[in-house]
Coordinates of C-alpha atoms and ligand atoms in Angstrom, one line a residue:
X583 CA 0.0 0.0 0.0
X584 CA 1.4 3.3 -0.6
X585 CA 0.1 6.5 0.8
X586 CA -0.6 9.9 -1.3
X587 CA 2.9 11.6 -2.8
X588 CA 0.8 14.6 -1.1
X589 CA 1.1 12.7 2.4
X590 CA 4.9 12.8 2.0
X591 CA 5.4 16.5 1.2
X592 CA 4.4 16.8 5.1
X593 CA 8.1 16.7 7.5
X594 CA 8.8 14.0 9.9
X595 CA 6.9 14.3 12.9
X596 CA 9.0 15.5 15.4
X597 CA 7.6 14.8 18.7
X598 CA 8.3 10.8 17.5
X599 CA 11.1 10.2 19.3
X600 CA 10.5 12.5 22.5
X601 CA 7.3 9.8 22.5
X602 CA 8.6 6.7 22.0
X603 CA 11.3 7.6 25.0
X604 CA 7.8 9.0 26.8
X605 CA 6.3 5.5 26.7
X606 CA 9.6 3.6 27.5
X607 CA 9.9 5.5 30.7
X608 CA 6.3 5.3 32.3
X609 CA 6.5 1.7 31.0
X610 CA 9.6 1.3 33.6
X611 CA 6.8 3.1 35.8
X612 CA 8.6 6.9 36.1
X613 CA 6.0 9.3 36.8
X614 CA 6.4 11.1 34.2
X615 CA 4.9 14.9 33.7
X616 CA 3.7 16.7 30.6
X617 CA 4.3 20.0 29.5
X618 CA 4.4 18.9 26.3
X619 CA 0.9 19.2 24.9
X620 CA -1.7 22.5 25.4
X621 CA -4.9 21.0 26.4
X622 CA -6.6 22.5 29.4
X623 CA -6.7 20.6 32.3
X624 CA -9.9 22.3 33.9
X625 CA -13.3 21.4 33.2
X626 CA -15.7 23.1 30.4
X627 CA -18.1 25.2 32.1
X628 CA -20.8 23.9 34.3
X629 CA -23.5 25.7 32.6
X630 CA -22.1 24.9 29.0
X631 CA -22.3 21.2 29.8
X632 CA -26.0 21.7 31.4
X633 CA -26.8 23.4 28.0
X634 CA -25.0 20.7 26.2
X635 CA -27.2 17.6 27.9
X636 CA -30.4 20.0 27.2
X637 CA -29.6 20.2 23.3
X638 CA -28.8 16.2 23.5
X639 CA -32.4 15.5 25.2
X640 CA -33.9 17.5 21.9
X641 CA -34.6 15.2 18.9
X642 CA -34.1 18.2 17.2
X643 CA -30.7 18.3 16.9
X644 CA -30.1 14.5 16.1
X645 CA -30.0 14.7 12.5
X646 CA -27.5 16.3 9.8
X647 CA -26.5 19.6 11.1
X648 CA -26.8 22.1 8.4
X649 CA -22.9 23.5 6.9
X650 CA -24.0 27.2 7.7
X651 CA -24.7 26.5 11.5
X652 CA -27.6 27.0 13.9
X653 CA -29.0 30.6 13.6
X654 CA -28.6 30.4 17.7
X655 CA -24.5 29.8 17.0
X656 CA -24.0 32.4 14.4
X657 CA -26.2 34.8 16.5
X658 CA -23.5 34.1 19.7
X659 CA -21.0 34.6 17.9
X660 CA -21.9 37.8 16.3
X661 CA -22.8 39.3 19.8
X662 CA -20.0 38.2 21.7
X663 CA -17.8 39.9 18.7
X664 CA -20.1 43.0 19.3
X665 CA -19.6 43.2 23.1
X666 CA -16.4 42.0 23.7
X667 CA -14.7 43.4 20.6
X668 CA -16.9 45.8 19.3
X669 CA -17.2 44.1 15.6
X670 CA -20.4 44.3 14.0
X671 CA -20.7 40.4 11.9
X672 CA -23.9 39.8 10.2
X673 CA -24.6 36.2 11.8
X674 CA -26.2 35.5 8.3
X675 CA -23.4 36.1 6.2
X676 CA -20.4 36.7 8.0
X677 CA -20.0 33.7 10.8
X678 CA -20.6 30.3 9.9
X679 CA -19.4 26.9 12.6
X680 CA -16.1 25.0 12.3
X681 CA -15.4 21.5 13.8
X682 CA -12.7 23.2 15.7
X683 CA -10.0 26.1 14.6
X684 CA -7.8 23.2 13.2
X685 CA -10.6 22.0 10.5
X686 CA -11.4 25.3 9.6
X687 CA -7.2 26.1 8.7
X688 CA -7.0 23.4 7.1
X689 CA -10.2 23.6 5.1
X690 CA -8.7 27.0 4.0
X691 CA -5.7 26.2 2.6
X692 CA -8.5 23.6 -0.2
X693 CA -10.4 26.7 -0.4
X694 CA -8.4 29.1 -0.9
X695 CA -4.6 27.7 -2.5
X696 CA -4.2 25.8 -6.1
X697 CA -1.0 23.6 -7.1
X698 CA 1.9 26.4 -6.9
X699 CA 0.4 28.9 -4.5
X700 CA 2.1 30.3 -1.6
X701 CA 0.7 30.8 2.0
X702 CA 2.9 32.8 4.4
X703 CA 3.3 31.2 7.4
X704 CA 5.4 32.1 10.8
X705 CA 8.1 30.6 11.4
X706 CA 7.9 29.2 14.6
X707 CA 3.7 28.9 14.3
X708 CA 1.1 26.1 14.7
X709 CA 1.8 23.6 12.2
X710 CA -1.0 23.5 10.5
X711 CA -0.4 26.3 8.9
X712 CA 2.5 25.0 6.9
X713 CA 1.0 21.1 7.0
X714 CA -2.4 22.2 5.3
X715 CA -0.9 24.7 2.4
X716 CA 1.5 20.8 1.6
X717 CA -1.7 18.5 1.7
X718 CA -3.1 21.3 -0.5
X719 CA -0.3 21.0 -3.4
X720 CA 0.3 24.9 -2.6
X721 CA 3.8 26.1 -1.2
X722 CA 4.6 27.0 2.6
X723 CA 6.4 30.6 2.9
X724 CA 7.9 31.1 5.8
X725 CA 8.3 34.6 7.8
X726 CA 11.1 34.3 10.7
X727 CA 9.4 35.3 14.4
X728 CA 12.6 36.5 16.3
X729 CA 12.9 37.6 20.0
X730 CA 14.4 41.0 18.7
X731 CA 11.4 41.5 16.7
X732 CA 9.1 41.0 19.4
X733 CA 7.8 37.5 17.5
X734 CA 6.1 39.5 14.6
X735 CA 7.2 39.3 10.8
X736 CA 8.8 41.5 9.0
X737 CA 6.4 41.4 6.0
X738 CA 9.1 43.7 3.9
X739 CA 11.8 40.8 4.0
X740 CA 9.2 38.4 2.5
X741 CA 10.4 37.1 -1.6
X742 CA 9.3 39.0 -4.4
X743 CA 8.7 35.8 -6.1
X744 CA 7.0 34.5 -3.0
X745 CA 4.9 37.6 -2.6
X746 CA 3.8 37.0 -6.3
X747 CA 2.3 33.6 -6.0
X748 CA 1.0 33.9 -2.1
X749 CA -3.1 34.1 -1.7
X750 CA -2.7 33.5 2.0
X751 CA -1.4 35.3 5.5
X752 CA -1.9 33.5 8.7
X753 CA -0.9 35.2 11.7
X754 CA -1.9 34.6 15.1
X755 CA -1.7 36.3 18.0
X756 CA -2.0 35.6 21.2
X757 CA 0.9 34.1 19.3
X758 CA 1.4 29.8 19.8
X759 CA 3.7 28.7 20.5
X760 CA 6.3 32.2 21.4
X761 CA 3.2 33.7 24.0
X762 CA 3.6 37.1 22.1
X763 CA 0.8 40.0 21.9
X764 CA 0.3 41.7 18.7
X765 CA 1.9 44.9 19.0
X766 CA 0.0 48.6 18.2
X767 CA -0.2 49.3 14.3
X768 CA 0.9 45.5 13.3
X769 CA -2.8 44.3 12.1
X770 CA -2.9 47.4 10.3
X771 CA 0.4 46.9 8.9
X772 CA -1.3 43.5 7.6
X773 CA -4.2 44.8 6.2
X774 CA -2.3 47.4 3.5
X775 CA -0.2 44.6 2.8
X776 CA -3.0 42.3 2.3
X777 CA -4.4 45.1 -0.2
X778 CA -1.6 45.4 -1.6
X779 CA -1.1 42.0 -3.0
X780 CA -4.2 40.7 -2.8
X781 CA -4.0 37.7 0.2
X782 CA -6.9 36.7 2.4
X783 CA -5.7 37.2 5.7
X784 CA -6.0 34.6 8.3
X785 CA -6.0 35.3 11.8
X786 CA -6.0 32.6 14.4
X787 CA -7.1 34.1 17.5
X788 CA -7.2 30.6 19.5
X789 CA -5.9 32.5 22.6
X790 CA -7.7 35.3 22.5
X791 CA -9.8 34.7 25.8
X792 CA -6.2 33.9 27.8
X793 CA -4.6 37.4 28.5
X794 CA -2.5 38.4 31.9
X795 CA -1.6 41.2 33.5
X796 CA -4.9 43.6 32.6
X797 CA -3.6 43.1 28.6
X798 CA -7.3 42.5 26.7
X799 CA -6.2 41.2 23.0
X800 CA -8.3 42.9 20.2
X801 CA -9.8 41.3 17.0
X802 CA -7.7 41.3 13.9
X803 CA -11.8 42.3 12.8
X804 CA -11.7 45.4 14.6
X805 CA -9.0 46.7 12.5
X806 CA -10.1 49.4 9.8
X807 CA -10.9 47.5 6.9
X808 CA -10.0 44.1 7.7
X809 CA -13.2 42.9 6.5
X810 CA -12.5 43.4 3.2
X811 CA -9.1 41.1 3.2
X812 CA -9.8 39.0 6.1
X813 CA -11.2 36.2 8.5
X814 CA -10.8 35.1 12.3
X815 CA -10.5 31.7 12.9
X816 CA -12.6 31.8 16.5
X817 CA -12.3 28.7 18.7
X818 CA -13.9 27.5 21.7
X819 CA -11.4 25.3 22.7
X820 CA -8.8 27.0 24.9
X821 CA -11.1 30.1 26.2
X822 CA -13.5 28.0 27.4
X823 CA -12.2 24.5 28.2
X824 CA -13.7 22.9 25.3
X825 CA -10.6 21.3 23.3
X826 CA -12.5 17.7 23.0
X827 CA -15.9 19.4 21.9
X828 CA -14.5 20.3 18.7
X829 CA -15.9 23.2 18.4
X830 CA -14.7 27.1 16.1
X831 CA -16.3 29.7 14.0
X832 CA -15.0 30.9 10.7
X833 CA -15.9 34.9 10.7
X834 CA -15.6 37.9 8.5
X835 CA -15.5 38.6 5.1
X836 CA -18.9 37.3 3.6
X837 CA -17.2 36.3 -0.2
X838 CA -14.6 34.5 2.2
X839 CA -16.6 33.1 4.6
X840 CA -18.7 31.6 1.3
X841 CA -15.8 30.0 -0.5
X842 CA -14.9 28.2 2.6
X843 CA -18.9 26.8 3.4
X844 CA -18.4 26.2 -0.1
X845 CA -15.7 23.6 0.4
X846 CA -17.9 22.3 3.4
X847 CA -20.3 21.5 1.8
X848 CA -18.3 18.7 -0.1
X849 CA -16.0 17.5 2.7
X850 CA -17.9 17.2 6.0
X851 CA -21.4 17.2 7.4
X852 CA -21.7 20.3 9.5
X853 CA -21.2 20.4 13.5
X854 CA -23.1 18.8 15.9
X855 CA -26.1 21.1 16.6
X856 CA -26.2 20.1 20.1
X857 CA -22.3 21.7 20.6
X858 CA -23.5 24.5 18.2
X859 CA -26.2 25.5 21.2
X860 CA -23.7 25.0 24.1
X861 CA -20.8 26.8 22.1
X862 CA -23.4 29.4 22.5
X863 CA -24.6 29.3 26.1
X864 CA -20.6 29.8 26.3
X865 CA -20.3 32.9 24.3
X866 CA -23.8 34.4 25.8
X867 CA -23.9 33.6 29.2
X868 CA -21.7 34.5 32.4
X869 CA -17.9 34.8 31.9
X870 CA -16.7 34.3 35.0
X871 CA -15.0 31.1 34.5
X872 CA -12.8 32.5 31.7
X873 CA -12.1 35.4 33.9
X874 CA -10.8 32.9 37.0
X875 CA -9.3 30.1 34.4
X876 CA -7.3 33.5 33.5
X877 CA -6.1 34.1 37.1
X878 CA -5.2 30.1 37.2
X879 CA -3.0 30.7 34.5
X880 CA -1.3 33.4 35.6
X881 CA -0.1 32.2 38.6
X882 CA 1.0 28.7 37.0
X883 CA 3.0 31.3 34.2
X884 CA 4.8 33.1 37.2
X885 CA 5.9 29.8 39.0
X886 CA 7.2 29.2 36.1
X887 CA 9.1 32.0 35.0
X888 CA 10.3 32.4 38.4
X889 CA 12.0 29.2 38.4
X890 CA 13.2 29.7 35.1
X891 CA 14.4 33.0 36.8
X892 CA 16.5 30.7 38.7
X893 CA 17.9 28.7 36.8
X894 CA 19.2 31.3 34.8
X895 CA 16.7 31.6 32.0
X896 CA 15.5 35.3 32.3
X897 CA 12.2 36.2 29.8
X898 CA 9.8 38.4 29.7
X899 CA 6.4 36.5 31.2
X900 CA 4.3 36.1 28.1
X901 CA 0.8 38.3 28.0
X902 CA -1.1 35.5 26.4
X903 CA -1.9 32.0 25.4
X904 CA -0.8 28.7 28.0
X905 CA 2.8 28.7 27.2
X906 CA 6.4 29.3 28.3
X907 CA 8.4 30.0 25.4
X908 CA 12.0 30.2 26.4
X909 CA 15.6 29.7 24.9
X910 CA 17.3 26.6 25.8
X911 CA 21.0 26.9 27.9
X912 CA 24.4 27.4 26.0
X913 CA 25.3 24.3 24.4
X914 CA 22.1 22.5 24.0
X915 CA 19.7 22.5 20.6
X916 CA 15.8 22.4 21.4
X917 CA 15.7 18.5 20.7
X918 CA 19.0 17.7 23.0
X919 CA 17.0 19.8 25.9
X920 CA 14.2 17.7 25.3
X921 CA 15.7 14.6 25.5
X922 CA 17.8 15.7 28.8
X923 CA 15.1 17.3 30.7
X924 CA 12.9 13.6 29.8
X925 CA 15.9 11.3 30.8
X926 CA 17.2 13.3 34.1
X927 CA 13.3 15.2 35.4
X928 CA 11.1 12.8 33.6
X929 CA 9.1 16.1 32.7
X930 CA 8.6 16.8 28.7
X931 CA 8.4 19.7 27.6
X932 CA 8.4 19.9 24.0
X933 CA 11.0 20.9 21.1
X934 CA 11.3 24.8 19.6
X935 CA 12.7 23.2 16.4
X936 CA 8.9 21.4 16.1
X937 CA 7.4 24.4 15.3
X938 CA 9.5 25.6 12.5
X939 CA 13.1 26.2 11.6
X940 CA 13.5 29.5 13.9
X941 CA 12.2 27.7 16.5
X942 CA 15.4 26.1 16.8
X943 CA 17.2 27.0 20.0
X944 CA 13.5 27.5 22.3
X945 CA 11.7 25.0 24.2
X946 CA 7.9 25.2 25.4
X947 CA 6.3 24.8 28.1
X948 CA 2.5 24.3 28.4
X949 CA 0.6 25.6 31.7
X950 CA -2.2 22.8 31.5
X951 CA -1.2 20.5 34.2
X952 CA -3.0 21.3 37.5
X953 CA -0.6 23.8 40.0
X954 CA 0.5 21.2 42.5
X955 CA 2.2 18.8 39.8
X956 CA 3.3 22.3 37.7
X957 CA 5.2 22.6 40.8
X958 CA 6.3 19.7 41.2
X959 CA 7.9 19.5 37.8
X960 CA 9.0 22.9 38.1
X961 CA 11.3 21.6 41.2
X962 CA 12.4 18.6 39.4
X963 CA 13.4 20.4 36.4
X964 CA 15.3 23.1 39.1
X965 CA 17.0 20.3 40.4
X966 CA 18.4 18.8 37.9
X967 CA 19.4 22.0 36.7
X968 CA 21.2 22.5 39.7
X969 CA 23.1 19.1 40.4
X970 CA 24.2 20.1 36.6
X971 CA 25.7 23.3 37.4
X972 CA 27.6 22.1 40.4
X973 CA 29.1 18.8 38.4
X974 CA 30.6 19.9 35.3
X975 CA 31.0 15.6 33.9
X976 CA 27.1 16.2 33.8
Ligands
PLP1582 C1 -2.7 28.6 17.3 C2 -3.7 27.5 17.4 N1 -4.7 27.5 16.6 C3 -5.7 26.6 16.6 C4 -5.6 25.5 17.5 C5 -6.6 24.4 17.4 O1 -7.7 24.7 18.1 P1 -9.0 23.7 17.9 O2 -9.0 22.9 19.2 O3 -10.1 24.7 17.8 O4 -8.8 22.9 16.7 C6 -4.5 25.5 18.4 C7 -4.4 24.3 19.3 O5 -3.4 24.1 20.0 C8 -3.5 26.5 18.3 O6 -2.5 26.5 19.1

């Protein structure tokens, strides 16, 4: 049997290794701790599951869900983006469901990319943004995100030849997998350039909800004239503790937002109305528990970077999103740190060099296990950093 030539285009999946060595070790029965992966640890919402086992007991929402979503979803959606970012989205045109933000990037890239097109991609970024535009027979482009440049692209260093041929711009801030906020004027930056050479704009806004320190991240949709060049990739998952619901909203540009239900229409059956009217209990009713899940990750990011602090790794605390992004110490690469940190803390954290060549030379750490075994691996990791220091055959 041999797979699609398309399946090949896509790099070896680096996390293989760290896992293999993952399952050898708890099979020798290490307790082992992950801050590898970023899936909340907290429950979803009380309320969002009482609305969820309402919607189940309704025969109504057994059958086929429709593509273009449950007026009671695309109504949510278009007053939460009213009251909390002050975007006005028609909920008939402009806002249609998404089995989670990572269907809906993918699902672009077929939408949007033919054989020899280029999306532009950051470089570290979420992989799918370089995985789909390969599946897709399109081209990858990538735009370094560097510490000096506070993790944003420098859209003037991108290719001529590149610029030519690219339909697509992701960017995404709350930024995965560096933590950074979008700085003031950058989305505006994005949408000349996106006039000027005619890309649909992307913005993943995954973190959105998971901001510290009083900083409140906008909508890329707030930003004069975005909704002539652009879409928000809106997902449930992170904000509100919904990762295995599988549940996002594609909103924005009406043309847009049609070429993509477009390609729905021919790949998958819609999204479970039942999560369609919890998803929308969650956007309309209290937000407390995004408020305190906000506070919990706070104080895990601070323990954190504190004993970072001490072991010598001094970064800014990120503003956003569930992760530590930091630079590994002299003499390691991202994988080598890895593998050390698994063999002497049994903690994992995972690999810069996963999420894209510049990410060589980082680790991440995700703030999604609960506080008391954060802190545990947080003193293992100290530890070992510390019997290192004092014996240099280490
Ligand atoms: C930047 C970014 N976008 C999208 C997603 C996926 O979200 P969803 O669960 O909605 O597919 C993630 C998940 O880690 C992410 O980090």
């Amino acid at each position: 049997m041999r797979p699609a030539r398309r399946l090949e285009r896509i790099p070896p999946y680096l996390f293989a290794e760290l896992e293999r060595k993952i399952a050898g070790l708890k099979a020798e029965g290490i307790d082992v701790i992950s801050l590898g992966i970023g899936d909340p640890d907290m429950p979803t919402p009380p309320h969002v599951v009482e609305a969820m086992v309402r919607a189940v007991r309704d025969p109504g929402t057994h059958q086929y869900p429709s593509n273009r979503g449950r007026p009671e979803f695309r109504e949510a959606v278009a007053s939460f983006y009213r009251g909390r970012f002050g975007v006005e989205l028609d909920p008939d045109t402009q806002v249609i469901p998404a089995i989670g933000g990572k269907e809906c990037i993918f699902n672009i890239n077929f939408a949007f990319l033919d054989a020899d097109d280029v999306a532009l991609a950051a470089d570290p970024g979420y992989p799918p943004y370089t995985g789909g535009p390969l599946i897709a027979g399109a081209e990858p482009v990538l735009m370094p995100l560097v510490p000096e440049r506070g993790f944003v692209p420098d859209l003037d260093a991108i290719p001529r030849d590149a610029l030519k041929r690219a339909r697509l711009l992701f960017v995404n801030y709350p930024n995965n997998p560096t933590g950074a906020v979008v700085p003031d004027g950058f989305f505006e930056e994005v949408v000349a350039f996106a006039r000027e050479h005619d890309l649909l704009v992307v913005h993943d806004s995954a973190y959105s909800e998971l901001t510290y320190d009083g900083y409140v991240a906008p909508s890329f949709l707030a930003t004069p004239g975005a909704m002539d060049v652009g879409v928000e990739v809106f997902s449930l998952s992170k904000g509100w503790n919904m990762t295995g619901w599988r549940c996002a909203a594609i909103a924005g540009n009406a043309d847009a937002v049609a070429t993509y239900w477009r390609l729905k229409t021919n790949v998958d059956s819609g999204l479970f109305d039942a999560v369609q009217l919890a998803a929308a209990e969650a956007l309309t009713g209290p937000q407390d528990p995004v408020r305190e899940m906000c506070a919990t990750y706070q104080r895990r990011r601070d323990l954190v970077i504190g004993a970072l602090h001490e072991m010598g790794i001094d970064i800014e605390p990120p503003k956003g999103t569930i992760y530590v992004w930091a630079p590994v110490p002299v003499g390691h690469t991202s994988a080598s740190f890895a593998e050390e940190v698994l063999e002497q803390s049994a903690v994992v954290v995972s690999p810069g060099s996963a999420y894209g060549p510049n990410g060589e030379g980082f680790f991440r750490i995700s703030l999604t296990v609960p506080d008391d075994r954060l802190a545990e691996a947080v003193e293992r990791l100290r530890t070992s950093f510390d019997e290192r220091s004092r014996d240099p055959e280490l």
